[in-house]
Amino acid sequence: MKKIMLTMLAAASIWSSAWAAEKTFSSPDGKLTVTVDDLGNAASYQVKLEETEMVCRSPLGIKTNMGDYTKQLTMTGCEVKTVKESYDLRTIKQSHVDYEATEAVCSFEQGGKKVMDIIFRVSNRDVAYRYQLYPKGDTRVAVVESEASGFQLPDVTTTFLCPQSRPMGGFARTSPSYETSYTDDDKMGKNGWGEGYSFPCLFRVGSEGWVLISETGVDGSYVASRLLNDGGSLYRIGFPQPGECNGWGATSASVALPCATPWRTITIGRTLANIVETTVPFDLVAPKYKASQEYIYGKGSWSWIIGMDSSCNYDEQKRYIDFSAAMGYQSVLIDAFWDKQIGYEKIAELAAYGKTKGVGLFLWYNSNGTWNDAPQTPIGKMDKSRERRAEMAWMKKVGIRGIKVDFFGGDKQNMMQLYEDILSDANDFGIMVIFHGCTLPRGWERMYPNYVASEAVLASENLHFGQGSCDAEAHNAALHAFIRNTVGSMDFGGSTLNKYYSADNKRGTHRVTSDVYALATAVLFQSPVQHFALAPNNLTDAPAWAIDFMKTVPTTWDEVKFIDGYPGKYAIIARRTGTKWFVVGINADDQPLKKTLTLPMFEKGTELQVYADDTQLNGSVSTQKAKKQFTITIPKNGGLVIKN
Ligand code: CA
C-alpha cells in the first residue's frame, strides 16, 4: 500500500511539474539570479550567486483569514522591469545612494482568481521580497496569521545567530530586548533557546560566501518577525510570541487592503563586503513624513555608563555639560531618574546652561505602560498620546534635543505602532529619538527622519555589569561589525578610556581592550549620534592623542568599505567623510593579527596618522607616508586606525 502511494505521489508531481510555471530574473550585473515557481501548487523561490546556490528552493506564501495562500496556487506570470532611485541620507553608512534593481511582480491565482502578488527586488548585493494582498469583494481588511516565507540554506552552511529571548523574562521582565550572545560558526538545525533568532541572521555558506537575512519596512501596519528553525536547514519567518507585551495584542498582523507586507531581505556575497556595504534596509522604504527641522547629529557624553543612577544629579550633569563643551561635543545624555534626582525645573536650567556652551540634552524615558516591571522613571510619559505630547511640548519649550526611550514590550503590531507614534510625535516637536531595550530598527533611518539609533545589541552597559562582557568585548565587536550594525544605526555607547567602569577609575569591571581599540570602535560602530563612555577625568588621565582623536572623530559618513575580517575574530573596515578616510581594525583572536593591506584610498606619498598598539597594548600615534601596501599587526584586544 505504501509503495503504491509513493508511486502515485511521484506521478502527481510529474504531472504538476509539466504544468508548473517558472520564472528566472537577475540582478543588474547578472550575478544574482532568482527563480520563482509554483511547482506542487505552492510558491517557491531559489537564489544563485553566479553558479552557486546560496538559498536553495524555499517556500513562499501567506496565510490570512480570507484565504490560505500557501497552497493550491498557480503563478500566472511575472512582470519584470528595472527600478532606479537615488537618495541622500545622513544617518546611515552611506550619505548618497544610487539604487538599481530588477523588480519582478509575480502574480498568483487560487481557483482561477488572483489572490496575491509576490514582489521581488534583486540588486547587485541583495534579494528582497514581499507580498501584496488585495480586497476580495467587500472584504477590505484582513488578519495575516502567518507566512510560509522560508530560507533553505545549503548543507555546508554554518550560522552566526543570536537567540530570541522568551517574553517577560530577564531584568524586570523586560525581554525580549535583543540583547543575547551569538554562537560563532554554529551548526544549523537549532532553534536558539526554543524561540528562534533575532534579526539580522548571518550564515556562512562554506567557502562559497555569506548570506545575511533580515527584514525592513516594518511599521505600525504589521508585526516584526524573527527566524525560526524546526530542525534541518530551513529557516522560516516567525511572528511574535503570545506572551510579549504582557500578553496584550495578537501575534498576527491586522491589515487594511490593499496591503504590502514588510520586505524579507537576503544580502549575499563571496566576501563580507556586500553585507558591510549593503543599503537594502533603506533602499526599499520611503520617508513617512518630512523632518520638521534640520536635526543636529554628532558626539556626546553620558555619565550613567561610568557613574550609574546616582550620577544623574544636577552637579554631575553640569560637569558633563562642561566636559562635552571641552571635547567640542554637541550633547549630553541624562539617563534614568532625572525627574526625581534633578527635577523638571532644574533640567530646564541645565538645558539653558548647555545652550550657552553649544551642548544639547537628550533625556531618558521609560516606554512602559503595562508591559514590564522596569521601575526607572520618568514613566507613563511615552505610552499614550496625550501625556507624550504634553511632555514633548515641555521639551520643546525648554530646548531638549532628543530622547532615549527604553524598555519596550516586543514585536507585536501594537508595539510597532508605539515606536512609530513616539517618532512622529517627537518630530512635531523637533526632537530626535534613540530607542533602548528595543527591537531592531527596520529601515527606520529613512522612514522617520528624526530617528537616530537603537540599542538592540549587548551594549556597553554590560561592560559595566560584568567582567565576562569586558573579556568578550573585542569578540562581540567583531560580530557587530558584520551583523547587527550592517542593517541599522547601533547605539552601543562605547569608546571607553577609563581603565575601570567606576567614577574613581579604580574599581569595578576592568577594560581589557586598548585605547587604540576605543578609537577604532568609534569608527567601526555607526550611529549618527554617539554618546561615548568617556568621563571628565579622561581629559587628564587618558593619552592626549586619544582625547584629541575622540574630539574630532566624525559620526556621519559618506561611504563604508569592507577591507578584511571574520565575524568574532577580527574586523577591518574603512569609512569616508569628504576626502578623509578612516581605516580601522580590531582583533579578538588570541594570535596577533598580521596582515598586508592594500589601501587604494590613500594615494602614495600622502601623509597619514597611524594609531597602533605594541604587544603590551600600549598605543601611540605616528606619522607615515602612504605606500602601496601596509603591513599591520594588531594584538589581541588591540586596535588600529589609519587616517589621512
Ligand atoms: Ca539595554
PDB file of C-alpha atoms in Angstrom, residues 96-244:
ATOM      1  CA  HIS A  96      24.200  59.179  -1.096  1.00  0.00           C
ATOM      2  CA  VAL A  97      22.768  56.006  -2.595  1.00  0.00           C
ATOM      3  CA  ASP A  98      22.202  55.201  -6.249  1.00  0.00           C
ATOM      4  CA  TYR A  99      19.929  52.194  -6.078  1.00  0.00           C
ATOM      5  CA  GLU A 100      19.311  49.963  -9.049  1.00  0.00           C
ATOM      6  CA  ALA A 101      17.451  46.677  -9.046  1.00  0.00           C
ATOM      7  CA  THR A 102      15.420  44.288 -11.103  1.00  0.00           C
ATOM      8  CA  GLU A 103      11.822  44.195  -9.934  1.00  0.00           C
ATOM      9  CA  ALA A 104       9.624  41.198 -10.660  1.00  0.00           C
ATOM     10  CA  VAL A 105       5.930  41.233  -9.754  1.00  0.00           C
ATOM     11  CA  CYS A 106       4.813  37.594  -9.786  1.00  0.00           C
ATOM     12  CA  SER A 107       1.044  37.073  -9.700  1.00  0.00           C
ATOM     13  CA  PHE A 108      -0.679  34.087  -8.121  1.00  0.00           C
ATOM     14  CA  GLU A 109      -4.197  32.738  -8.570  1.00  0.00           C
ATOM     15  CA  GLN A 110      -6.265  30.383  -6.486  1.00  0.00           C
ATOM     16  CA  GLY A 111      -9.311  28.746  -8.070  1.00  0.00           C
ATOM     17  CA  GLY A 112      -8.956  30.972 -11.117  1.00  0.00           C
ATOM     18  CA  LYS A 113      -8.944  34.229  -9.135  1.00  0.00           C
ATOM     19  CA  LYS A 114      -5.954  36.457  -8.444  1.00  0.00           C
ATOM     20  CA  VAL A 115      -5.114  36.349  -4.712  1.00  0.00           C
ATOM     21  CA  MET A 116      -1.710  37.980  -4.383  1.00  0.00           C
ATOM     22  CA  ASP A 117       1.441  39.267  -5.973  1.00  0.00           C
ATOM     23  CA  ILE A 118       4.877  38.406  -4.661  1.00  0.00           C
ATOM     24  CA  ILE A 119       7.151  41.322  -5.435  1.00  0.00           C
ATOM     25  CA  PHE A 120      10.881  40.677  -5.776  1.00  0.00           C
ATOM     26  CA  ARG A 121      13.741  43.144  -5.923  1.00  0.00           C
ATOM     27  CA  VAL A 122      17.180  41.935  -6.989  1.00  0.00           C
ATOM     28  CA  SER A 123      20.066  44.389  -6.705  1.00  0.00           C
ATOM     29  CA  ASN A 124      23.737  43.504  -7.168  1.00  0.00           C
ATOM     30  CA  ARG A 125      24.002  42.751  -3.443  1.00  0.00           C
ATOM     31  CA  ASP A 126      20.531  41.809  -2.273  1.00  0.00           C
ATOM     32  CA  VAL A 127      17.378  39.851  -2.939  1.00  0.00           C
ATOM     33  CA  ALA A 128      14.186  41.042  -1.259  1.00  0.00           C
ATOM     34  CA  TYR A 129      10.563  40.004  -1.479  1.00  0.00           C
ATOM     35  CA  ARG A 130       7.187  40.898  -0.064  1.00  0.00           C
ATOM     36  CA  TYR A 131       3.538  40.029  -0.518  1.00  0.00           C
ATOM     37  CA  GLN A 132       0.872  42.305  -1.932  1.00  0.00           C
ATOM     38  CA  LEU A 133      -2.704  41.442  -0.941  1.00  0.00           C
ATOM     39  CA  TYR A 134      -5.896  42.866  -2.451  1.00  0.00           C
ATOM     40  CA  PRO A 135      -9.514  43.446  -1.344  1.00  0.00           C
ATOM     41  CA  LYS A 136     -11.761  40.469  -2.003  1.00  0.00           C
ATOM     42  CA  GLY A 137     -15.309  41.556  -2.779  1.00  0.00           C
ATOM     43  CA  ASP A 138     -16.477  43.618   0.179  1.00  0.00           C
ATOM     44  CA  THR A 139     -13.589  42.348   2.329  1.00  0.00           C
ATOM     45  CA  ARG A 140     -11.253  45.274   2.794  1.00  0.00           C
ATOM     46  CA  VAL A 141      -9.435  44.260   5.972  1.00  0.00           C
ATOM     47  CA  ALA A 142      -7.708  41.006   6.849  1.00  0.00           C
ATOM     48  CA  VAL A 143      -5.698  39.252   9.504  1.00  0.00           C
ATOM     49  CA  VAL A 144      -2.367  37.783   8.429  1.00  0.00           C
ATOM     50  CA  GLU A 145      -1.940  34.720  10.616  1.00  0.00           C
ATOM     51  CA  SER A 146       1.452  33.562   9.405  1.00  0.00           C
ATOM     52  CA  GLU A 147       3.845  33.458   6.489  1.00  0.00           C
ATOM     53  CA  ALA A 148       5.353  30.427   4.823  1.00  0.00           C
ATOM     54  CA  SER A 149       8.365  32.594   3.881  1.00  0.00           C
ATOM     55  CA  GLY A 150      11.415  30.391   4.263  1.00  0.00           C
ATOM     56  CA  PHE A 151      15.130  30.324   3.650  1.00  0.00           C
ATOM     57  CA  GLN A 152      16.605  26.896   2.867  1.00  0.00           C
ATOM     58  CA  LEU A 153      20.366  27.168   3.274  1.00  0.00           C
ATOM     59  CA  PRO A 154      22.846  24.791   1.580  1.00  0.00           C
ATOM     60  CA  ASP A 155      24.023  21.841   3.718  1.00  0.00           C
ATOM     61  CA  VAL A 156      27.550  23.231   4.201  1.00  0.00           C
ATOM     62  CA  THR A 157      26.182  26.358   5.929  1.00  0.00           C
ATOM     63  CA  THR A 158      27.190  27.421   9.445  1.00  0.00           C
ATOM     64  CA  THR A 159      25.432  30.112  11.463  1.00  0.00           C
ATOM     65  CA  PHE A 160      26.143  33.310  13.426  1.00  0.00           C
ATOM     66  CA  LEU A 161      22.863  33.845  15.255  1.00  0.00           C
ATOM     67  CA  CYS A 162      21.615  35.404  18.488  1.00  0.00           C
ATOM     68  CA  PRO A 163      18.666  33.678  20.151  1.00  0.00           C
ATOM     69  CA  GLN A 164      15.366  35.479  20.568  1.00  0.00           C
ATOM     70  CA  SER A 165      14.606  35.543  24.280  1.00  0.00           C
ATOM     71  CA  ARG A 166      11.321  34.422  25.783  1.00  0.00           C
ATOM     72  CA  PRO A 167       8.895  37.224  26.667  1.00  0.00           C
ATOM     73  CA  MET A 168       8.501  38.651  30.194  1.00  0.00           C
ATOM     74  CA  GLY A 169      11.899  37.428  31.384  1.00  0.00           C
ATOM     75  CA  GLY A 170      15.226  38.959  32.381  1.00  0.00           C
ATOM     76  CA  PHE A 171      15.595  42.285  34.209  1.00  0.00           C
ATOM     77  CA  ALA A 172      12.172  43.438  35.466  1.00  0.00           C
ATOM     78  CA  ARG A 173      10.504  41.149  32.881  1.00  0.00           C
ATOM     79  CA  THR A 174      11.679  43.367  30.010  1.00  0.00           C
ATOM     80  CA  SER A 175      12.631  40.687  27.460  1.00  0.00           C
ATOM     81  CA  PRO A 176      12.770  40.210  24.554  1.00  0.00           C
ATOM     82  CA  SER A 177      15.127  43.136  24.172  1.00  0.00           C
ATOM     83  CA  TYR A 178      17.531  41.757  21.553  1.00  0.00           C
ATOM     84  CA  GLU A 179      20.448  41.509  23.962  1.00  0.00           C
ATOM     85  CA  THR A 180      21.668  37.920  23.646  1.00  0.00           C
ATOM     86  CA  SER A 181      25.018  36.406  22.667  1.00  0.00           C
ATOM     87  CA  TYR A 182      25.928  34.914  19.314  1.00  0.00           C
ATOM     88  CA  THR A 183      27.370  31.452  18.769  1.00  0.00           C
ATOM     89  CA  ASP A 184      30.046  31.559  16.064  1.00  0.00           C
ATOM     90  CA  ASP A 185      30.078  29.110  13.162  1.00  0.00           C
ATOM     91  CA  ASP A 186      27.380  27.001  14.801  1.00  0.00           C
ATOM     92  CA  LYS A 187      25.581  24.065  13.168  1.00  0.00           C
ATOM     93  CA  MET A 188      22.194  24.546  11.516  1.00  0.00           C
ATOM     94  CA  GLY A 189      19.116  22.773  12.836  1.00  0.00           C
ATOM     95  CA  LYS A 190      18.863  24.542  16.188  1.00  0.00           C
ATOM     96  CA  ASN A 191      16.155  26.980  17.268  1.00  0.00           C
ATOM     97  CA  GLY A 192      18.051  29.221  19.693  1.00  0.00           C
ATOM     98  CA  TRP A 193      16.582  28.899  23.184  1.00  0.00           C
ATOM     99  CA  GLY A 194      13.404  27.461  21.676  1.00  0.00           C
ATOM    100  CA  GLU A 195      12.149  30.734  20.236  1.00  0.00           C
ATOM    101  CA  GLY A 196      14.332  31.178  17.171  1.00  0.00           C
ATOM    102  CA  TYR A 197      16.620  34.071  16.405  1.00  0.00           C
ATOM    103  CA  SER A 198      16.612  37.862  16.271  1.00  0.00           C
ATOM    104  CA  PHE A 199      17.396  39.634  13.006  1.00  0.00           C
ATOM    105  CA  PRO A 200      19.734  40.105  11.304  1.00  0.00           C
ATOM    106  CA  CYS A 201      20.888  36.492  10.878  1.00  0.00           C
ATOM    107  CA  LEU A 202      24.280  35.713   9.334  1.00  0.00           C
ATOM    108  CA  PHE A 203      25.105  32.463   7.538  1.00  0.00           C
ATOM    109  CA  ARG A 204      28.401  31.262   6.070  1.00  0.00           C
ATOM    110  CA  VAL A 205      27.840  29.022   3.077  1.00  0.00           C
ATOM    111  CA  GLY A 206      31.074  27.033   3.449  1.00  0.00           C
ATOM    112  CA  SER A 207      33.801  28.601   1.336  1.00  0.00           C
ATOM    113  CA  GLU A 208      31.249  29.896  -1.213  1.00  0.00           C
ATOM    114  CA  GLY A 209      30.252  33.079   0.590  1.00  0.00           C
ATOM    115  CA  TRP A 210      27.935  34.755   3.050  1.00  0.00           C
ATOM    116  CA  VAL A 211      24.175  35.294   3.440  1.00  0.00           C
ATOM    117  CA  LEU A 212      22.569  37.864   5.768  1.00  0.00           C
ATOM    118  CA  ILE A 213      18.808  37.540   6.299  1.00  0.00           C
ATOM    119  CA  SER A 214      16.751  40.362   7.770  1.00  0.00           C
ATOM    120  CA  GLU A 215      13.635  42.426   7.121  1.00  0.00           C
ATOM    121  CA  THR A 216      12.806  46.063   6.502  1.00  0.00           C
ATOM    122  CA  GLY A 217       9.878  48.421   6.193  1.00  0.00           C
ATOM    123  CA  VAL A 218       8.163  47.272   9.390  1.00  0.00           C
ATOM    124  CA  ASP A 219       5.903  49.886  10.965  1.00  0.00           C
ATOM    125  CA  GLY A 220       2.597  50.018  12.832  1.00  0.00           C
ATOM    126  CA  SER A 221       0.814  48.285   9.974  1.00  0.00           C
ATOM    127  CA  TYR A 222       2.428  44.871  10.609  1.00  0.00           C
ATOM    128  CA  VAL A 223       4.316  42.780  13.154  1.00  0.00           C
ATOM    129  CA  ALA A 224       8.097  42.494  13.321  1.00  0.00           C
ATOM    130  CA  SER A 225       9.306  38.960  12.881  1.00  0.00           C
ATOM    131  CA  ARG A 226      12.105  36.573  13.761  1.00  0.00           C
ATOM    132  CA  LEU A 227      13.673  33.474  12.237  1.00  0.00           C
ATOM    133  CA  LEU A 228      12.599  30.010  13.355  1.00  0.00           C
ATOM    134  CA  ASN A 229      14.099  26.595  12.681  1.00  0.00           C
ATOM    135  CA  ASP A 230      12.242  23.290  13.042  1.00  0.00           C
ATOM    136  CA  GLY A 231      15.408  21.176  12.686  1.00  0.00           C
ATOM    137  CA  GLY A 232      17.345  20.972   9.438  1.00  0.00           C
ATOM    138  CA  SER A 233      18.437  23.694   7.076  1.00  0.00           C
ATOM    139  CA  LEU A 234      15.127  25.508   6.535  1.00  0.00           C
ATOM    140  CA  TYR A 235      14.708  28.772   8.451  1.00  0.00           C
ATOM    141  CA  ARG A 236      11.307  30.420   8.352  1.00  0.00           C
ATOM    142  CA  ILE A 237       9.661  33.691   9.330  1.00  0.00           C
ATOM    143  CA  GLY A 238       8.096  33.613  12.794  1.00  0.00           C
ATOM    144  CA  PHE A 239       5.599  36.118  14.140  1.00  0.00           C
ATOM    145  CA  PRO A 240       5.764  37.497  17.727  1.00  0.00           C
ATOM    146  CA  GLN A 241       5.274  35.286  20.786  1.00  0.00           C
ATOM    147  CA  PRO A 242       1.875  35.345  22.553  1.00  0.00           C
ATOM    148  CA  GLY A 243       3.407  36.415  25.888  1.00  0.00           C
ATOM    149  CA  GLU A 244       5.081  39.532  24.507  1.00  0.00           C
TER     150      GLU A 244
END
